[in-house]
XYZ file of C-alpha atoms in Angstrom:
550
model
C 0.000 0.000 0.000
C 1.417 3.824 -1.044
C 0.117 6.447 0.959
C -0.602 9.734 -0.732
C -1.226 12.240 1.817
C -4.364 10.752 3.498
C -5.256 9.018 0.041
C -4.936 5.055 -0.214
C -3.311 3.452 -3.357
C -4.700 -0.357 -2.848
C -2.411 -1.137 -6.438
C -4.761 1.117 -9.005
C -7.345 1.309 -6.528
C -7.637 4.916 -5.248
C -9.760 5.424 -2.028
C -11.130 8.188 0.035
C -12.813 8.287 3.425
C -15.498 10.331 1.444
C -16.059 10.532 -1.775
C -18.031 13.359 -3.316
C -19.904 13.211 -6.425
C -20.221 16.800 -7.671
C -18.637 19.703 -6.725
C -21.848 22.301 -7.068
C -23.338 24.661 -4.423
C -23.457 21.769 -1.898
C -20.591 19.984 -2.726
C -17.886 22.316 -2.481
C -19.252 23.193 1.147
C -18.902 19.533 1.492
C -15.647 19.020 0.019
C -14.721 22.020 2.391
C -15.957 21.149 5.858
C -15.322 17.134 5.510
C -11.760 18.252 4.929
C -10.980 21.043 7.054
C -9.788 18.965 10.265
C -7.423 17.616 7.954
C -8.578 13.885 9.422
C -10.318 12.625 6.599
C -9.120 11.956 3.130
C -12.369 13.524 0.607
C -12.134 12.778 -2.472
C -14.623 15.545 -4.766
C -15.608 14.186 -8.401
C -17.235 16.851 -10.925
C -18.146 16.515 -14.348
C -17.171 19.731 -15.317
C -14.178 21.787 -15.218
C -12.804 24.986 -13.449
C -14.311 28.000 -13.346
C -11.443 30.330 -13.920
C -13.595 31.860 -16.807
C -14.477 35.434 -16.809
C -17.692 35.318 -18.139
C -18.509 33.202 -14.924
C -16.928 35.917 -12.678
C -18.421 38.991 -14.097
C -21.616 39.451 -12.674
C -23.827 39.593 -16.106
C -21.991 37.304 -17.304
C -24.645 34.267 -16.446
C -25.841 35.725 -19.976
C -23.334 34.293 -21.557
C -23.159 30.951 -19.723
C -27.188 30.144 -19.876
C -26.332 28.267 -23.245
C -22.371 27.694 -23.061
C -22.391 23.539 -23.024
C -18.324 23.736 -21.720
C -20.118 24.846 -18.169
C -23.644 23.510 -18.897
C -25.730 20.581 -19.096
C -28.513 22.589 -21.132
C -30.996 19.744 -19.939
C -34.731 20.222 -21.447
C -38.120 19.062 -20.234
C -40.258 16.450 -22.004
C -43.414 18.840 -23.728
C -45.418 20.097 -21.421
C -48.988 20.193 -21.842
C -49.398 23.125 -19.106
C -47.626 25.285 -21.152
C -48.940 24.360 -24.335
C -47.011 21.378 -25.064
C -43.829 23.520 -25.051
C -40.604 22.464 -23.583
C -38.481 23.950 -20.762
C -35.187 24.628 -21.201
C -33.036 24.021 -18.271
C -29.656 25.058 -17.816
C -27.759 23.577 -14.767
C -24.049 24.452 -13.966
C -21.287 21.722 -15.280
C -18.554 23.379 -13.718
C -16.815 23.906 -10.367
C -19.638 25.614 -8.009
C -22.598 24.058 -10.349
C -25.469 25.934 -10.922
C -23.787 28.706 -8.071
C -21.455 29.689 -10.599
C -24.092 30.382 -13.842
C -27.183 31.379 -12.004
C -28.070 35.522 -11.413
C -26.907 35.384 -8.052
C -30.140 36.824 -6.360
C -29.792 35.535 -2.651
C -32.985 34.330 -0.721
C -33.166 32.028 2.283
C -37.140 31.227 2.305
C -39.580 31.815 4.836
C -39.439 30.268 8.217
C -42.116 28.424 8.018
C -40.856 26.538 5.056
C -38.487 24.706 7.426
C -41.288 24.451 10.452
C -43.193 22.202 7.942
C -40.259 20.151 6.833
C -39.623 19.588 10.562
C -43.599 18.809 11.276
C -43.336 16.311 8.516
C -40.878 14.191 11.347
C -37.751 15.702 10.148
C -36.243 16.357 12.984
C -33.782 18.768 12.985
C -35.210 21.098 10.461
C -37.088 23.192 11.324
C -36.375 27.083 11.275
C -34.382 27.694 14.826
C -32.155 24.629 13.932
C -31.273 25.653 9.910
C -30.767 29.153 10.814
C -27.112 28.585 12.496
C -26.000 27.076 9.439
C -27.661 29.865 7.425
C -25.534 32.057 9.190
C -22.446 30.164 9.338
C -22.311 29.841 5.909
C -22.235 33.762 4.896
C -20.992 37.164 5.522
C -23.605 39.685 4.969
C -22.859 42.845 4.300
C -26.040 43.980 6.103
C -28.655 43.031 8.215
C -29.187 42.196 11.993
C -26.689 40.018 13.596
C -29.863 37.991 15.152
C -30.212 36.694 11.845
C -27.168 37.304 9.761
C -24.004 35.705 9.552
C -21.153 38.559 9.805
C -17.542 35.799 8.746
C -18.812 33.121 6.703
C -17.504 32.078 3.334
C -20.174 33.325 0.909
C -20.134 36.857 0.668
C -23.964 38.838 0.007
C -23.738 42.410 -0.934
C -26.288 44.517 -0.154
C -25.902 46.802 -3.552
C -28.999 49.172 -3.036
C -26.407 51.896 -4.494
C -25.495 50.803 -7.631
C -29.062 49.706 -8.559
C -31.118 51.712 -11.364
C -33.047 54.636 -10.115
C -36.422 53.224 -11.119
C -36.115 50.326 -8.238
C -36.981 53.282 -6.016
C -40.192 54.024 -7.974
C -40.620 49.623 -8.007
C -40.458 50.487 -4.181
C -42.789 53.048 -4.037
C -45.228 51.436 -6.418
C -45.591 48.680 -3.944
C -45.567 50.886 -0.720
C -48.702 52.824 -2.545
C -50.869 49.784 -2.761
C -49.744 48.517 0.348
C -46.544 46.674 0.107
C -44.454 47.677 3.406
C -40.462 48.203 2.659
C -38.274 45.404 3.528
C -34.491 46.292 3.432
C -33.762 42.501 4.399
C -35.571 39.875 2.761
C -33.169 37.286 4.606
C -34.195 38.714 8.275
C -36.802 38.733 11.031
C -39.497 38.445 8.142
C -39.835 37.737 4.621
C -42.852 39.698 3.262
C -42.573 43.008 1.796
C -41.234 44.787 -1.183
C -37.360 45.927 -1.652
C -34.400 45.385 -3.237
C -31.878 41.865 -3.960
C -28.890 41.010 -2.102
C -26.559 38.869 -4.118
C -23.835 36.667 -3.822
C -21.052 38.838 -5.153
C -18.114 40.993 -3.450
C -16.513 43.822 -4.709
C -18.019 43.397 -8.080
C -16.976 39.856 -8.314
C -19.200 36.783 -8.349
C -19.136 34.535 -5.315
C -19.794 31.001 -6.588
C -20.389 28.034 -4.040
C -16.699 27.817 -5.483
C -15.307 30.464 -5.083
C -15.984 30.554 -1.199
C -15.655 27.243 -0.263
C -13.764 25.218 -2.876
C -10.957 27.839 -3.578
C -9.938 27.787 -0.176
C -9.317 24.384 0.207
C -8.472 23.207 -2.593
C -4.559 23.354 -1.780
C -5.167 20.935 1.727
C -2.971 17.777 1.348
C -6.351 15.565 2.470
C -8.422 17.182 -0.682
C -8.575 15.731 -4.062
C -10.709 17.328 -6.903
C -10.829 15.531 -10.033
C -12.247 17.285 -13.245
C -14.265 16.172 -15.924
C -14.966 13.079 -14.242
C -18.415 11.720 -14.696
C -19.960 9.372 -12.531
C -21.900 6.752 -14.050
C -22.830 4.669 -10.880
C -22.629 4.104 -7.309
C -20.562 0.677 -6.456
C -22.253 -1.950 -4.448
C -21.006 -4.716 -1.830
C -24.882 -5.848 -1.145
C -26.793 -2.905 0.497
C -23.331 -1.015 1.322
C -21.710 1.940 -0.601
C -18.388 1.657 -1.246
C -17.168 3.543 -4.106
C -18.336 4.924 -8.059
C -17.697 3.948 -11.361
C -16.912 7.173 -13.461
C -15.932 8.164 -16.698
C -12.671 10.365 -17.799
C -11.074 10.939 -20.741
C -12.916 8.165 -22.878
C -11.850 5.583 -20.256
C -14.014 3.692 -16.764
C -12.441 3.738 -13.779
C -13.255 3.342 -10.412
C -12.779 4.990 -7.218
C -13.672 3.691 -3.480
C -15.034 5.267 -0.564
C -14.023 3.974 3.139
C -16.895 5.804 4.878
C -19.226 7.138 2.542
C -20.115 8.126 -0.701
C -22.385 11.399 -0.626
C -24.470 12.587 -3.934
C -24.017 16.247 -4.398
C -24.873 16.189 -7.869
C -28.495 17.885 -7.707
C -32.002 17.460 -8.052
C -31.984 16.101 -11.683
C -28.758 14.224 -11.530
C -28.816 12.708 -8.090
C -32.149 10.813 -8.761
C -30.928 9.688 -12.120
C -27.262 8.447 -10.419
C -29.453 6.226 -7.719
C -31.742 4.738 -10.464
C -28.393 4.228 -12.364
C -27.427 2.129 -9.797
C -30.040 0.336 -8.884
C -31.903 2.125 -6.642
C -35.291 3.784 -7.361
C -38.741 2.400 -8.263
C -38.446 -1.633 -8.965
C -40.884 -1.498 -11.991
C -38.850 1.261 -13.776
C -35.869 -0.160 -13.282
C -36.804 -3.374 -14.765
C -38.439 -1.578 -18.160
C -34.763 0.316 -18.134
C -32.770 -3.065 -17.501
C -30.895 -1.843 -14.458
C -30.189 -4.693 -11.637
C -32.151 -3.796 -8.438
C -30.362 -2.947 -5.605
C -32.897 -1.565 -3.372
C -36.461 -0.447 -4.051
C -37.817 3.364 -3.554
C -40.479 4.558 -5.344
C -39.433 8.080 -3.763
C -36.363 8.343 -6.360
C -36.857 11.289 -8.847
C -40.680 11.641 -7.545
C -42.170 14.826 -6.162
C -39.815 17.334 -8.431
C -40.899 20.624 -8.178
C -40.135 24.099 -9.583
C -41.278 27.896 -9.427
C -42.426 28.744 -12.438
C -42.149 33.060 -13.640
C -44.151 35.437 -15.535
C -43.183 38.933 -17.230
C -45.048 42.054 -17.971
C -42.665 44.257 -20.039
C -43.510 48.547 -20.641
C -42.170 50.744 -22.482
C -41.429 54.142 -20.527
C -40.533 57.699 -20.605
C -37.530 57.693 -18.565
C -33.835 55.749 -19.445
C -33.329 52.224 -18.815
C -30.773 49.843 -18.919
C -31.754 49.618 -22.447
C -30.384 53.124 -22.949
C -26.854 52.405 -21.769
C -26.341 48.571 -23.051
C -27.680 48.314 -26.230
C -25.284 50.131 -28.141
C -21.758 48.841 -29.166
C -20.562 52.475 -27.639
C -22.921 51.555 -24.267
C -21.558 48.278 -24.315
C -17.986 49.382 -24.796
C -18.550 52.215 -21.722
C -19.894 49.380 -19.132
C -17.630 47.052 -19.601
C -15.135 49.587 -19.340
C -16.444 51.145 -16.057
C -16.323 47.520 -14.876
C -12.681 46.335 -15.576
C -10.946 50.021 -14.324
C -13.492 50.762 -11.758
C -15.677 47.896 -10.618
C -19.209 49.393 -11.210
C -21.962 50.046 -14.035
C -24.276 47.283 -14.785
C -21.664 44.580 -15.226
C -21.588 44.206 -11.769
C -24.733 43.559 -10.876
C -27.488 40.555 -11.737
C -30.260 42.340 -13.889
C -32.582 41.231 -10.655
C -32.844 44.404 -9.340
C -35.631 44.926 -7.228
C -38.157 42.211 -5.589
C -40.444 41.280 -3.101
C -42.582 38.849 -0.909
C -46.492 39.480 -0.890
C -49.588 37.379 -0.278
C -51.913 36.807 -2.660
C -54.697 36.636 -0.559
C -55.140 37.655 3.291
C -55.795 34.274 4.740
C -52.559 33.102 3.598
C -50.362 32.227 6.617
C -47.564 32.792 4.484
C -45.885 34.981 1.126
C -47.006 32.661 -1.631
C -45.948 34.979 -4.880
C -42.055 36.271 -5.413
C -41.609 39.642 -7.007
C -38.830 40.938 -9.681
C -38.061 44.214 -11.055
C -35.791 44.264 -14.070
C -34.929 47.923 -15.307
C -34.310 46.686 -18.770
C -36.376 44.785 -21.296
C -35.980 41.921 -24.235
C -38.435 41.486 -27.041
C -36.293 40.656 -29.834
C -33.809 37.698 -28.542
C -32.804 35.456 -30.979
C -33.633 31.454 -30.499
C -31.386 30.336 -27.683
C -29.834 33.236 -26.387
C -30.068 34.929 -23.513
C -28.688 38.406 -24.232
C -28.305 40.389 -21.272
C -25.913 42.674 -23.267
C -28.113 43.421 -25.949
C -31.434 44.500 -24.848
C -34.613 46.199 -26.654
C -33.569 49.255 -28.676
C -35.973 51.522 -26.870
C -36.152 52.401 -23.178
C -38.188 49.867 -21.109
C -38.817 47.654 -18.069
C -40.203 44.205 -16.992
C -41.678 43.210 -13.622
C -42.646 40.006 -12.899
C -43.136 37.117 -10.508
C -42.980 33.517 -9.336
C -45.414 31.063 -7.625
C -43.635 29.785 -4.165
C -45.930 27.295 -2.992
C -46.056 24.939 -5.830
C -48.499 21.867 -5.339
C -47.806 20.505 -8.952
C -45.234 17.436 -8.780
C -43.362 15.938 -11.556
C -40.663 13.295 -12.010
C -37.058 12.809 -12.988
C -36.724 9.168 -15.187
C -33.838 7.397 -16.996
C -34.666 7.554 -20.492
C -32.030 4.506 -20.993
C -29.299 2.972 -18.888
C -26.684 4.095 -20.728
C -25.390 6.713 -18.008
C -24.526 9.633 -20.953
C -27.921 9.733 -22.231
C -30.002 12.853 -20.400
C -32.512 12.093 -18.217
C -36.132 12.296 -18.789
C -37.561 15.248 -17.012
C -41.192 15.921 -16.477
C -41.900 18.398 -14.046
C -45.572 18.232 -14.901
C -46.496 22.233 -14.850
C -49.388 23.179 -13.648
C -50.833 20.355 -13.181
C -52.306 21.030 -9.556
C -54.997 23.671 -10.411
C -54.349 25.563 -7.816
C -50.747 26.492 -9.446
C -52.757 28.435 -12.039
C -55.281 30.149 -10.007
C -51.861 31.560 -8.034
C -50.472 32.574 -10.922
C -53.259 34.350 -11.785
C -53.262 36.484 -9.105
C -49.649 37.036 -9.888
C -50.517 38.575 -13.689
C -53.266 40.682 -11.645
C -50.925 42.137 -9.557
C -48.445 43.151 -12.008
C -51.419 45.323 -13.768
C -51.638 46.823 -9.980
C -48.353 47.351 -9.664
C -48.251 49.184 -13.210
C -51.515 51.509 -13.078
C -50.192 52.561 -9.259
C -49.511 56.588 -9.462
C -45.684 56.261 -8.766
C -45.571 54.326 -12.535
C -48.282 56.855 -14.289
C -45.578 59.327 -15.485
C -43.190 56.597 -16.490
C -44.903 53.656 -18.527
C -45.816 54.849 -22.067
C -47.467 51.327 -23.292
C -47.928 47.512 -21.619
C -45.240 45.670 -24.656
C -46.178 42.164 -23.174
C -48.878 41.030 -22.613
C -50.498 43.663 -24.014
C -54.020 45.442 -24.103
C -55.685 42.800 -25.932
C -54.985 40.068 -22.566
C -57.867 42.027 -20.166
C -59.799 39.197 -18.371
C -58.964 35.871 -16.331
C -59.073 33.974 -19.101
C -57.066 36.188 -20.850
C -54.342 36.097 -18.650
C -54.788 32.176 -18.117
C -54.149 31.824 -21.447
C -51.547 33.895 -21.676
C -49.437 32.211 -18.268
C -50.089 29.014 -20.308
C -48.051 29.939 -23.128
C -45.120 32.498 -21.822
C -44.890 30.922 -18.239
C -41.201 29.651 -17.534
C -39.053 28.035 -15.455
C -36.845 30.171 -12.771
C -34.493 27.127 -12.102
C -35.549 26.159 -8.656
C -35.559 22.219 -9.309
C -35.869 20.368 -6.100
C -37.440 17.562 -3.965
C -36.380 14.595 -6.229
C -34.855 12.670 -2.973
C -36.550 14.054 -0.396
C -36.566 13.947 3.039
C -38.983 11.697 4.778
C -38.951 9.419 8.252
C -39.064 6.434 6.724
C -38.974 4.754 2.629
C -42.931 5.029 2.639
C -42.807 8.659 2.528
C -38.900 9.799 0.955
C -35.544 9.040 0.015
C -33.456 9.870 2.242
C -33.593 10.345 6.555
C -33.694 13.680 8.452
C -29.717 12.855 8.441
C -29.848 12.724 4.862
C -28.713 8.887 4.548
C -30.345 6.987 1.815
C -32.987 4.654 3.101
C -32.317 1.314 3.105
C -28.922 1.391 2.453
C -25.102 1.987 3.628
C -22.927 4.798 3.647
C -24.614 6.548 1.186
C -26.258 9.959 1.707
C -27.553 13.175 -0.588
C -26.787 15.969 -0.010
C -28.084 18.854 -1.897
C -31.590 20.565 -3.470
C -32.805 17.098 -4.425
C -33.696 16.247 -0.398
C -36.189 19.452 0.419
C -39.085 17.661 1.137
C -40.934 20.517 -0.527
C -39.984 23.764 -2.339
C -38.639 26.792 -0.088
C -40.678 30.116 -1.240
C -37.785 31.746 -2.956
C -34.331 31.598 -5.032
C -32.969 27.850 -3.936
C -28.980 28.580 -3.884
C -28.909 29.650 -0.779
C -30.897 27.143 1.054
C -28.611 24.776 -1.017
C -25.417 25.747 0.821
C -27.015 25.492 4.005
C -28.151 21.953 3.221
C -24.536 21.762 2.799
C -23.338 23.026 5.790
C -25.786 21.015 7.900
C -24.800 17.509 5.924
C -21.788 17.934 6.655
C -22.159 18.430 10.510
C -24.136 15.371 10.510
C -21.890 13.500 8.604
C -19.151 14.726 11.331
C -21.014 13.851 14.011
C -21.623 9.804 12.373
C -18.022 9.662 12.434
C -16.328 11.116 14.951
């Protein structure tokens, strides 16, 4: 036996005490913690590469990456007969930080009672008073009370108020006129209200699950990360874990896993990586032609997402349509950016936002609120071109459902472990998704006939005047509605196999030194943007996976 550091060569068998399979917005807070004692060996596998790339660094640069395949899987949906039997493009990161390190950065932690009713489902452990150390072990916020907010954590939030575009103080005021109270902290002592995005970035910088956890470690003796490694299975002695099969550089090998292996990989990939190996529902996994190695009918079940609508206006007043659709504007921000760190380079185009109720006997916010000073009409097909907006000063608000009752699935489509999974998340098919995002579209309207947007808005661009009643606006969500990348719940959390995947310590049920750890175990959707609640997930794993082995 050669010893590597902590790292056992068994002849060409490489093991780890854990081995982690992806190094997104969990993993690299796993591949952090697990290591920082230096007494255990980790071992991080990620499909993708490094994300030294600047178009991952500067801010509005997730523009760019939304359809770059070197840092994305650019998954799509199955058609979707909620939204007209269109499909759903999903992008999800395939880099170092995962979907941390190509998403717009907007940072949201939920509402407390999102993690009361995981607990009261018998997850112990969950609930809000017991997440919210982690929440606030995991960042430093550049604002915000200290009851609440984490002040020397890795992941940085900026509280950029100043550099935002003056019309997310009339978005404010809109909302305060038809009773909307101001919330400077939608991470704080409560969730409701209208204001402006923090975001994960630091001196104009993106801060990727990577960059604040992965980075820093990355040089400890007891921390391997291999690149462009993809996993194609989990290894089996009987019901225990004990290493992966993956794939590099056109050839299989395999690496081992003294303690555990832990599936960071997320909530479309995680699902498909159990059923890969044998575990997931028996009768699918016979039609696919995959062994059995235990039976959950849990695996890639109850996916959910928020899905987003946009009204878009034309106004009277500059935008950032004004300043980046030129080459000149384009040429002006970026230089602004590289000499001085500001402009709108530095910033996610999710300006402004909010938290609101769409009816009073709701115990809880229920619709999510954006406010975009710019506008795009004219994209071409698969782009995403937050460098080249509309030719004409304008704005789009919009908003998201946060309690989703619609469930989908996540499926193998073969068992060949390249092929994309089959994903279904089933929009819309709970009724009562609709009749939310109904009230969403009628707010907007609100929002845009309120006196502090009278002098601005010139004409309604999208939907436009000719979408006036319910079922005008029904049939309009139908076909524009789309996804805001919040996939989650495809392993969830449960008590026992009858009701999830996984136990409130995040071990798989049934089995041996195998755990998830990431998005894929909510046992339902948090109300908001999902990164952050991501990296706590991370954080708490990787306590309890501490604690199981100490």
């Amino acid at each position: 036996m050669i010893r590597f550091g902590d790292v056992c060569m068994h002849g060409q068998q490489t093991s780890y005490d854990f081995l982690v399979v992806g190094a997104g917005s969990a993993g690299c807070v796993l591949a952090n913690r697990l290591s920082a004692s230096g007494q255990h060996s980790v071992g991080v596998l990620e499909a993708g590469g490094s994300d030294w790339r600047f178009w991952i660094q500067v801010p509005i640069g997730y523009g760019k990456t939304y359809y770059q395949k070197a840092v994305n899987w650019m998954f799509e949906t199955v058609p979707q007969p909620g939204l007209n039997g269109g499909v759903s493009y999903w992008p999800r990161g395939k880099v170092w930080g995962g979907s941390s390190s190509i998403n717009a950065m907007v940072y949201i932690r939920g509402h407390r009672k999102d993690y009361d009713d995981w607990a009261a489902q018998g997850n112990t452990g969950w609930c809000y008073e017991d997440v919210l150390p982690y929440f606030k072990r995991s960042e430093t916020a550049q604002t915000g009370d200290r009851k609440y907010r984490g002040k020397d954590g890795p992941m940085y939030v900026s509280d950029v108020a100043k550099d935002m575009h003056p019309l997310t103080k009339t978005w404010i005021a809109a909302g305060q006129e038809i009773g909307i109270e101001y919330n400077p902290d939608f991470n704080g002592a409560r969730q409701q209200g209208i204001g402006h995005y923090q975001q994960t970035t630091k001196n104009g910088w993106r801060v990727s699950a990577a960059k604040a956890y992965l980075h820093p470690a990355r040089k400890r003796p007891n921390l391997t990360i291999t690149s462009h490694a993809q996993v194609t299975r989990v290894l089996f002695e009987g019901k225990k874990a004990v290493g992966v099969e993956y794939l590099r550089k056109g050839k299989l090998e395999k690496v081992y896993a003294r303690k555990e292996v832990i599936l960071s990989a997320g909530a479309v990939q995680s699902p498909q990586l159990l059923m890969l190996s044998g575990v997931g529902p028996r009768d699918h996994l016979a039609d696919t032609g995959i062994e059995l190695v235990e039976h959950n009918a849990h695996v890639g079940q109850h996916l959910q997402d928020h899905l987003g609508v946009d009204f878009l206006y034309k106004c009277k007043v500059p935008t950032l349509n004004d300043e980046l659709h030129s080459a000149f504007g384009k040429l002006w921000a970026g230089l602004k950016f590289i000499f001085l760190r500001k402009g709108p380079c530095r910033l996610s185009v999710n300006q402004g936002g909010g938290f609101v109720r769409s009816s009073p006997d709701k115990d809880q916010p229920d619709l999510q609120l954006y406010f975009s000073p710019v506008s795009y009409t004219r994209a071409p097909a698969k782009t995403r071109p937050l460098m080249n907006p509309d030719p004409f000063s304008a704005f789009l608000i919009g908003y998201s459902n946060c309690r989703v009752k619609s469930e989908g699935e996540i499926r193998l489509a073969s068992k060949d472990p390249l092929a994309a999974p089959v994903i279904d998340p089933k929009y819309f098919s709970h009724e009562d998704d609709i009749k939310l995002m109904l009230e969403g579209s009628k707010l907007m309207r609100k929002l845009a006939q309120t006196e502090a947007f009278k002098g601005i808005i010139s004409e309604e661009i999208r939907p436009g005047k000719d979408f006036i009643s319910d079922e005008d606006l029904i049939k309009d969500i139908h076909s524009y509605a789309w996804t805001v990348f919040h996939a989650s719940c495809t392993c969830r959390m449960a008590p026992d196999a009858d009701q999830g995947v996984v136990d409130p310590r995040l071990r798989v049920h049934g089995l041996e030194n195998l755990r998830v750890v990431d998005a894929s175990v909510m046992p339902f959707m948090v109300s908001g943007n999902t990164n952050g609640p991501t990296v706590m997930i991370g954080e708490k794993g990787s306590d309890l996976i501490l604690e199981d082995h100490a």
